[in-house]
């Protein structure tokens, strides 16, 4: 068997985000095949064989690749609409357009979403896709194919909705699935695409959209399906005051108790937002190790509120970061969410003690790995883990005068990415994707956005 090809990275600051927050002011990382072989202070060990490449990373900070834990790729082609709406009015404004998506639109939107994140240091992405209009083609296949082609590690949260206009929901009838249809299609997607191996590039989770767009049966049966198949569960939870009111009116309990009653608390579950949580909700998440995808920019854009991230972390709740769909976070980047998470949480009750730079970086890396159920494989730089890592350039105008590189990364401007590796393979160089043509993707997304707008205008 041929020995693994090595890549040696030297002379860089390193934030490992391991259990002790180990950092090196100047150190090395050795990649062998798709794994991190070794790292530490000073230059790499001498006498390494099969070194294919040696990178002098002076002036750089190396961190684990960023992990996005909540997104809706299809929204890339409906950005910049309903910009002054709250969540409910925004949903009402956009559903008639979203209901018209088809496979070419979803493919282009997935490419746009993935490209934007990857060039900014995301190495693991996820897409919560829940709009499957009748006759719209193989949307899951298109999304998974886009991630595979770009070389990004990926979780598809196969979403679903079965509560349409005729049942008091928001989407048109043709844009939702039946209970049985949604469950069967989700199971088929898991069987076709989910890889449970350590090195998996593609995983699938079961992900009904939200309490107000799906039936109680779909939540309950979805949880049972995921556990039968051994995959994770994802949904939106406690995003707005209106959702809390809705749950009390319909089910006689708040969202967290409703999730509990349908089997949706557990270490195999993560939920987006979790903004409106009381102390006992947070305690229930901590007790059951239910994870949270914190989406600070989207929550601000839709005026949903400030999630209690410091309280969640203090209680032991696993928390990762999410871009959320780009119809509510037009930038579509995750490295800027490190800064936004820190700043927005300092506007809450804990003030300047809410989060520090290292906690923010942890949310975007190790925290994300935890909520995706992959903390053994990714999320920190440690020997034996998968080689998903980013070289951030810290010696340019934007950051050179800040002494501490982690402070520079989180508090400073969005840092340039000199190189990004996923599974030992470089996918970004000097801020440009090596695995896709950004300009071609930009043209395709513009064309598909215009086509969607035309079709939606016809009604
Ligand atoms: Zn969302």
mmCIF file of N, CA and C and ligand atoms in Angstrom, residues 70 72 128 236 272-273 324-325, ligand 1:
data_model
loop_
_atom_site.group_PDB
_atom_site.id
_atom_site.type_symbol
_atom_site.label_atom_id
_atom_site.label_comp_id
_atom_site.label_asym_id
_atom_site.label_seq_id
_atom_site.Cartn_x
_atom_site.Cartn_y
_atom_site.Cartn_z
ATOM 1 N N UNK A 70 -26.852 25.452 10.100
ATOM 2 C CA UNK A 70 -28.228 25.721 9.655
ATOM 3 C C UNK A 70 -28.220 26.622 8.431
ATOM 4 N N UNK A 72 -30.580 27.278 4.327
ATOM 5 C CA UNK A 72 -31.548 26.835 3.317
ATOM 6 C C UNK A 72 -31.001 27.318 1.978
ATOM 7 N N UNK A 128 -30.776 22.612 5.153
ATOM 8 C CA UNK A 128 -32.096 22.156 5.589
ATOM 9 C C UNK A 128 -33.046 22.480 4.448
ATOM 10 N N UNK A 236 -36.574 23.648 13.090
ATOM 11 C CA UNK A 236 -36.564 24.991 13.677
ATOM 12 C C UNK A 236 -37.267 24.919 15.022
ATOM 13 N N UNK A 272 -32.576 24.821 15.090
ATOM 14 C CA UNK A 272 -32.150 26.173 14.739
ATOM 15 C C UNK A 272 -32.855 27.195 15.616
ATOM 16 N N UNK A 273 -32.107 28.225 15.984
ATOM 17 C CA UNK A 273 -32.593 29.440 16.645
ATOM 18 C C UNK A 273 -32.715 29.333 18.160
ATOM 19 N N UNK A 324 -28.147 30.443 8.421
ATOM 20 C CA UNK A 324 -29.572 30.414 8.095
ATOM 21 C C UNK A 324 -29.726 30.716 6.608
ATOM 22 N N UNK A 325 -30.932 30.546 6.091
ATOM 23 C CA UNK A 325 -31.162 30.782 4.662
ATOM 24 C C UNK A 325 -30.807 32.213 4.299
HETATM 25 ZN ZN1 LIG B 1 -33.984 28.379 9.009
#
